[in-house]
Short mmCIF file of C-alpha atoms in Angstrom, two decimals:
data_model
loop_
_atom_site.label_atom_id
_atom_site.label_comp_id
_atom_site.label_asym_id
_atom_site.label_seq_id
_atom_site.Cartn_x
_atom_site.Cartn_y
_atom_site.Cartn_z
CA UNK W 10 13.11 -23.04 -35.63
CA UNK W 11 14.72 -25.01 -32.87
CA UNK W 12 17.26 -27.70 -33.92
CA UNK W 13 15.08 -30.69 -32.30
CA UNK W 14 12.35 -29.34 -34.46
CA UNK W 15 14.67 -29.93 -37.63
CA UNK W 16 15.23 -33.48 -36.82
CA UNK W 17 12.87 -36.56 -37.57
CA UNK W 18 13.11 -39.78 -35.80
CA UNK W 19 12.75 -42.96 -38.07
CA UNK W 20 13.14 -46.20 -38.17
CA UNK W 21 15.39 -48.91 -40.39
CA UNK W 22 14.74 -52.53 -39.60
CA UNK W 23 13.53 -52.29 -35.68
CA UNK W 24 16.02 -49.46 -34.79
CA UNK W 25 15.43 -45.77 -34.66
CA UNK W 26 17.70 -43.00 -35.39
CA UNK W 27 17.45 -39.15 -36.46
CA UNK W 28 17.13 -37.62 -40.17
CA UNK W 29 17.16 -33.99 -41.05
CA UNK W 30 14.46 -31.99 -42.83
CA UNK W 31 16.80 -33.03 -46.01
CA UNK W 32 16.45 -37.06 -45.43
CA UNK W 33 20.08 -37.04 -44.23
CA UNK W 34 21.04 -39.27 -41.44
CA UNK W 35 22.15 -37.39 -37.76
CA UNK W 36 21.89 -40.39 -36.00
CA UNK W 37 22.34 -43.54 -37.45
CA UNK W 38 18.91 -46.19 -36.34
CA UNK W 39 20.94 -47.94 -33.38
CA UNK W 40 18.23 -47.95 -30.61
CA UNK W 41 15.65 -50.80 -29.28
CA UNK W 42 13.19 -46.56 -28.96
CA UNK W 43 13.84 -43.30 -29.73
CA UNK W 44 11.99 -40.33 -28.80
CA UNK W 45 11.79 -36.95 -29.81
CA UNK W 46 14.15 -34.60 -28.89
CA UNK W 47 13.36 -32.04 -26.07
CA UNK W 48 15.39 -29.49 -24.22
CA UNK W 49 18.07 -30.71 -26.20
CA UNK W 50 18.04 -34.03 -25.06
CA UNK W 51 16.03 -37.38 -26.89
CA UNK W 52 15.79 -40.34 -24.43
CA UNK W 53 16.32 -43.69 -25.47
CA UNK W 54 16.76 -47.56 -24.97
CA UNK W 55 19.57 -49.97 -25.69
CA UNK W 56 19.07 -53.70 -26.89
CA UNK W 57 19.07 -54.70 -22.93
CA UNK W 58 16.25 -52.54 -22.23
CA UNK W 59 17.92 -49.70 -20.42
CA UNK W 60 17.55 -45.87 -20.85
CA UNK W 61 19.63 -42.97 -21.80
CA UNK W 62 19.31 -39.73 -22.85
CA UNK W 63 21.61 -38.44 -26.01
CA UNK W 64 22.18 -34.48 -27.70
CA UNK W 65 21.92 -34.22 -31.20
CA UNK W 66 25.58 -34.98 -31.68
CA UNK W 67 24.53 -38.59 -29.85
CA UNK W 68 26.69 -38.28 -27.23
CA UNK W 69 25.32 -40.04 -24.43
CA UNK W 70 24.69 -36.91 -21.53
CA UNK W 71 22.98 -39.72 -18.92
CA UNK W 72 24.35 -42.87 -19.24
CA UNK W 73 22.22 -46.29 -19.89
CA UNK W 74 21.21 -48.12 -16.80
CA UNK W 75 21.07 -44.96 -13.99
CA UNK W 76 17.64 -45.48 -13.68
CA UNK W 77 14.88 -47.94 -14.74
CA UNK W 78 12.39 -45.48 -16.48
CA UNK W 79 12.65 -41.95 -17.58
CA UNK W 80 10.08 -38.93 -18.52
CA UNK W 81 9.93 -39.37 -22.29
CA UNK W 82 10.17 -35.89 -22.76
CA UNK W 83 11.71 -32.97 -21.02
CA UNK W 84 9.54 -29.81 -19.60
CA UNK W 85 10.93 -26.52 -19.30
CA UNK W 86 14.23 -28.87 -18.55
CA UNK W 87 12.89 -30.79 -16.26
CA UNK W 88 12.10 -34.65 -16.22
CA UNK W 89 11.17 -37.05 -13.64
CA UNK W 90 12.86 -40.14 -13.40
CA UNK W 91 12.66 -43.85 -11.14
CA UNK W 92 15.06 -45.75 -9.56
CA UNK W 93 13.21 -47.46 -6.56
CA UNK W 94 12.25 -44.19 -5.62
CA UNK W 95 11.00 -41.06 -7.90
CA UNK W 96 12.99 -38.23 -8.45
CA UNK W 97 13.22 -34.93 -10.84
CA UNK W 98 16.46 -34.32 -12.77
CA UNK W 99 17.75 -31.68 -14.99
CA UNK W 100 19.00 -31.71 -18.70
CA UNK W 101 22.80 -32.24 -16.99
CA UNK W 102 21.71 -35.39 -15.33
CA UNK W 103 21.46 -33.27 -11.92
CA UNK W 104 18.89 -34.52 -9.93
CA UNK W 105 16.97 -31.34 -8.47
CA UNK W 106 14.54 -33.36 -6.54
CA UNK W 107 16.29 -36.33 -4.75
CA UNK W 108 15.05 -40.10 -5.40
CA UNK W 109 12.49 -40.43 -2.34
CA UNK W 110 9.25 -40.44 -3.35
CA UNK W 111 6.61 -43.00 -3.93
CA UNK W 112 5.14 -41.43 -6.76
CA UNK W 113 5.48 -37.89 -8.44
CA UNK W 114 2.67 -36.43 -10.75
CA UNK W 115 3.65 -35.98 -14.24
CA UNK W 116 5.14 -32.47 -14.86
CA UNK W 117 3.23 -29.64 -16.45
CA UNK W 118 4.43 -26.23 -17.39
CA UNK W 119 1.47 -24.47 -16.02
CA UNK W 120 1.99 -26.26 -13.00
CA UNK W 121 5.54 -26.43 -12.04
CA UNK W 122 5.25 -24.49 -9.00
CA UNK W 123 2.83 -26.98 -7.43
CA UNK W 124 3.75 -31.00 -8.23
CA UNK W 125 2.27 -33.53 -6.91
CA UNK W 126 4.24 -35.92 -4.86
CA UNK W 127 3.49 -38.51 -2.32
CA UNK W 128 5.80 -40.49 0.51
CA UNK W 129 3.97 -43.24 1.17
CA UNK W 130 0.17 -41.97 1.22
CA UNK W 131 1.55 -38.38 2.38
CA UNK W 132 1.04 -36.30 -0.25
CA UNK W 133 3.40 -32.60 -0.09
CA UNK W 134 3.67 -30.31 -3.17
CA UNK W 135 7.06 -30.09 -4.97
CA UNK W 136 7.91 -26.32 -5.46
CA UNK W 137 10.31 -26.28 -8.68
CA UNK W 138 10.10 -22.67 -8.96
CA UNK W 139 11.55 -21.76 -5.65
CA UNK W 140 13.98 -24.38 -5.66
CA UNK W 141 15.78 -23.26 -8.69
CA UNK W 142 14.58 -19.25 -8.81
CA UNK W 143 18.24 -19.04 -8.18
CA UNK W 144 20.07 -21.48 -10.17
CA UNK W 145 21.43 -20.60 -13.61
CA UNK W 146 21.63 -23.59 -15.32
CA UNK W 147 24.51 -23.32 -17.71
CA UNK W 148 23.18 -25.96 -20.29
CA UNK W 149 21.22 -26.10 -23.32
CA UNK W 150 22.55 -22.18 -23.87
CA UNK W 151 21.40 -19.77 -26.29
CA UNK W 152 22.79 -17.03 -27.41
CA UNK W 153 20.17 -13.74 -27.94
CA UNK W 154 22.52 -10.82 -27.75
CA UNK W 155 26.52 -10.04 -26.89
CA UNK W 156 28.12 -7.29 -25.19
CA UNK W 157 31.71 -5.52 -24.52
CA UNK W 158 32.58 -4.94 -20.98
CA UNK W 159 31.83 -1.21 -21.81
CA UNK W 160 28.55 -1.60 -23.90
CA UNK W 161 27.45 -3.75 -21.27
CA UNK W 162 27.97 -1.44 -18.47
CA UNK W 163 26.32 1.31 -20.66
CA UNK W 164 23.28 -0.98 -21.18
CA UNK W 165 22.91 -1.56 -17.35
CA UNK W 166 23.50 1.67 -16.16
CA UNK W 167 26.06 0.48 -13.72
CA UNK W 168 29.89 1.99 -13.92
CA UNK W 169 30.93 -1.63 -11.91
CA UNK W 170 30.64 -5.33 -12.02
CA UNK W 171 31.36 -7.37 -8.75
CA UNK W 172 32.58 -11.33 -9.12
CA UNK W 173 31.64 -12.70 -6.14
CA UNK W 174 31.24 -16.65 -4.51
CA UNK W 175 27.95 -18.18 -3.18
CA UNK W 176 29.41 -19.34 0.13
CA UNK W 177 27.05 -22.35 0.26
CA UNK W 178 27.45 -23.74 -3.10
CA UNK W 179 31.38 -22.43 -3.97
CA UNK W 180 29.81 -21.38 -7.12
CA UNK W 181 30.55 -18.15 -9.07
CA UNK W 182 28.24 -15.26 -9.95
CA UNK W 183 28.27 -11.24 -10.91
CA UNK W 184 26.53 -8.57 -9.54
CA UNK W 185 25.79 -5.34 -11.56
CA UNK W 186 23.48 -3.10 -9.40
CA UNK W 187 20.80 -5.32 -8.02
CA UNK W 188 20.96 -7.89 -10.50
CA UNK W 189 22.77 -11.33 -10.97
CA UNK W 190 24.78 -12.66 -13.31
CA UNK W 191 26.33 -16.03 -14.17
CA UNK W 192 30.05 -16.43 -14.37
CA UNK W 193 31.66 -19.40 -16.90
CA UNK W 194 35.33 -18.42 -16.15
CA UNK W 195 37.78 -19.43 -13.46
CA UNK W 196 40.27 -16.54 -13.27
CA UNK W 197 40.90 -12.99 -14.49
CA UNK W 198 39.40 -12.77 -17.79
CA UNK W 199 41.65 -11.53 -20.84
CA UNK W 200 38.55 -10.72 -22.97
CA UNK W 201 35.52 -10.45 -21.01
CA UNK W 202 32.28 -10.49 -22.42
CA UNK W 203 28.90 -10.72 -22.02
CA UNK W 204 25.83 -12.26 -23.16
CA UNK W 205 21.86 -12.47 -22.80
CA UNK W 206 20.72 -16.18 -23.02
CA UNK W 207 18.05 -18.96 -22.45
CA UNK W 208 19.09 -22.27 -21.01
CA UNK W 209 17.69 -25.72 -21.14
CA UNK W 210 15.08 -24.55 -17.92
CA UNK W 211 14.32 -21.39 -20.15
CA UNK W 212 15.83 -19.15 -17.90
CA UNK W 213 17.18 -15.88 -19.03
CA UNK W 214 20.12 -14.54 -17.74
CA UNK W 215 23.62 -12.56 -18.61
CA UNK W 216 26.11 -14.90 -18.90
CA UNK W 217 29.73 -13.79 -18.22
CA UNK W 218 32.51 -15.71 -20.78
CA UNK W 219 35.85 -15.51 -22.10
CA UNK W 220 35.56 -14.00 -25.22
CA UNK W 221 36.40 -16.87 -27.21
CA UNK W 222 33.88 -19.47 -25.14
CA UNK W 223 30.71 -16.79 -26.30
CA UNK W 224 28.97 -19.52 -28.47
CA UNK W 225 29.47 -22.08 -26.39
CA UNK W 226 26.37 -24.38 -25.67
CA UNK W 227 27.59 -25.64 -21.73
CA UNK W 228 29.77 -24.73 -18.61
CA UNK W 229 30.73 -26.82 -15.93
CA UNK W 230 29.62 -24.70 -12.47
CA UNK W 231 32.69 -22.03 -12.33
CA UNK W 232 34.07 -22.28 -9.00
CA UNK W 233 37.86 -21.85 -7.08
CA UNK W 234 39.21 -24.10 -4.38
CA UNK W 235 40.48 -22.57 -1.54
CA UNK W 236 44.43 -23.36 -1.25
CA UNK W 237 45.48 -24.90 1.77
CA UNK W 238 48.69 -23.93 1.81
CA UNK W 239 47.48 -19.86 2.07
CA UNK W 240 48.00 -17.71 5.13
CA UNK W 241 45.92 -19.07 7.62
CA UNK W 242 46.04 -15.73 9.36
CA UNK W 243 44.24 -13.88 6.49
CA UNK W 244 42.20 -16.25 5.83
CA UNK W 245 40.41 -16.43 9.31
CA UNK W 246 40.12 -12.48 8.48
CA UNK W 247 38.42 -12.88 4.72
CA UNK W 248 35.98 -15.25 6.63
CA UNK W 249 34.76 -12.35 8.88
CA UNK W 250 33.64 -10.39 5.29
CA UNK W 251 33.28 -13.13 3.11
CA UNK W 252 35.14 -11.16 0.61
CA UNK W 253 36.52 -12.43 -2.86
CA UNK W 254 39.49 -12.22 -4.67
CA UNK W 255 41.93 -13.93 -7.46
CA UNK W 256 44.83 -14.37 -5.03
CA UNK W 257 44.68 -18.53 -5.18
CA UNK W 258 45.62 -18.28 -9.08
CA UNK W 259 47.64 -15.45 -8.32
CA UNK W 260 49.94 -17.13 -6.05
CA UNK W 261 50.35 -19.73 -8.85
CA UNK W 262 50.98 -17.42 -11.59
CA UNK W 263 48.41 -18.01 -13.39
CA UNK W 264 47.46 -14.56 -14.34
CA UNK W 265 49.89 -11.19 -14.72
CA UNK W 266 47.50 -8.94 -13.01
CA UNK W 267 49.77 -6.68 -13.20
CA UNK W 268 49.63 -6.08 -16.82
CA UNK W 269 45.77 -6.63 -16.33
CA UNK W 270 44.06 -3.38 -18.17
CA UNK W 271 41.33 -3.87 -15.38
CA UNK W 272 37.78 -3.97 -17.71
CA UNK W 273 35.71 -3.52 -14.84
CA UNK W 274 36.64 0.04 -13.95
CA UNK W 275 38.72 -0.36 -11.40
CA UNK W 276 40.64 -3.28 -9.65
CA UNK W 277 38.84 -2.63 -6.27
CA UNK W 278 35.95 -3.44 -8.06
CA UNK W 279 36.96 -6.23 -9.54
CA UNK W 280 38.56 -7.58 -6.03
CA UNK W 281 35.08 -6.89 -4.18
CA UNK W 282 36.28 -3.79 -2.31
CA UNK W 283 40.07 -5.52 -1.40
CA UNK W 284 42.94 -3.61 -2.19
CA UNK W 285 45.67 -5.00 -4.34
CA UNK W 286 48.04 -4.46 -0.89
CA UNK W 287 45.44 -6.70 0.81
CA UNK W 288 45.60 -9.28 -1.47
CA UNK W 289 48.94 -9.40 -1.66
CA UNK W 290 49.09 -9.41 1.68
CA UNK W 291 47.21 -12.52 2.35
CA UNK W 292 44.00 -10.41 4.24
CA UNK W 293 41.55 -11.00 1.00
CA UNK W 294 42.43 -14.68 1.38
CA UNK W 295 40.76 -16.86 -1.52
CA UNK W 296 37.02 -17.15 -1.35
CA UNK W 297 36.35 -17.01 2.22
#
């Protein structure tokens, strides 16, 4: 049974808070409304009318005041919200679908690929299915099954993994035959590992962690900066391939790749088909 499932709002002289199926308190009664948790998240409303949402810990995930009426409830982690202007957010407080419309239909799972929307007395069809086929929301995680590097591998049927950057978003992701992976680490793993799970949108995906993040509920997006102060020289050649490699944090010392044991099966792999003498050279210039 999910966790929102296991808690019960109530209600202790006009304020609502959260009890467990034992009648213990979660959530002291501190709010004007309360609604039932969803996707992780329970939205509700402050003595000067404004709403938030809160996780079951009641730490406030979007703040009070953003916006002047939220979906009650989340679907498939998804919620509209209005500020002026509607808009559909995520359960990080991302907004997927930008504040600009005049009205948005309210969300239904059957019919997410289709939404009403109207500009003015346009009316278009909101698509949430293609806009996010792609994105691997990294919230609201759970954990079905965890792998070695090696038992992994076996699993797939692939003798390589690939770390590689979106070069539109900066973001990180793994490629194991044709498939796609998230990535929740920022640098040359010690202990690799990875896991099948759901997130807040109900997405499944393999998730690839430090061993001792596996567990862990939320990621910020995993992503490098590009050092300014590398060789400008390889760089303008890694844009030509839009290869990858470590060498930003290597330059900084922030990993002894040379004591690395290389999980992946071999360093070119793991450097996107760079040498070691290329990186070290400055020609596999960070993330171009």
């Amino acid at each position: 049974m999910r966790k929102e499932q296991l808690l019960n709002i109530y209600e202790d002289n006009g304020l609502y808070g959260a009890k467990d199926q034992n009648g213990q308190i979660v959530i002291t009664a501190q709010y004007t409304e309360m609604y039932q948790f969803s996707c992780g998240l329970s939205l509700v409303r402050n003595s000067q009318y404004q709403y938030a949402y809160i996780d079951y810990d009641n730490n406030i995930v979007i703040p009070f005041g953003v916006y002047s009426w939220c979906e009650p409830r989340f679907v498939c982690g998804y919620a509209r919200v209005l500020k002026d202007k509607w808009g559909i957010i995520n359960t990080r407080g991302d907004l997927i679908i930008p504040l600009k419309y005049d009205n948005i239909w309210a969300l239904n799972e059957e019919y997410l690929c289709s939404i009403k929307a109207y500009d003015g007395t346009q009316e278009t069809s909101i698509n949430l299915l293609k806009l996010t086929s792609n994105n691997m929301l990294l919230d609201g995680l759970t954990y079905i099954a965890t792998y070695s590097v090696n038992d992994f591998k076996e699993l797939s049927n692939c003798s390589h993994v690939y770390i590689k950057k979106d070069i539109e978003t900066n973001q990180l992701f793994f490629t194991y035959g044709t498939n796609i992976g998230a990535v929740a680490i920022n640098s040359i793993p010690k202990e690799p590992m990875f896991s099948i799970v759901s997130n807040s949108n109900g997405k499944i995906f393999v998730l690839l962690t430090e061993k001792c993040d596996v567990g862990k509920t939320s990621f910020p997006p995993s992503s490098i900066e590009i050092n300014d102060d590398s060789n400008k020289k390889g760089k303008k050649l890694a844009s030509n391939y839009h290869k990858t490699s470590f060498w930003d944090y290597e330059n900084e010392k922030m990993n002894d790749y040379d004591n690395w044991s290389d999980p992946f099966g071999d360093e070119r792999a793991f450097y996107d088909g760079w040498s070691r003498e290329d990186v070290e050279s400055g020609l596999a210039d960070a993330y171009e």
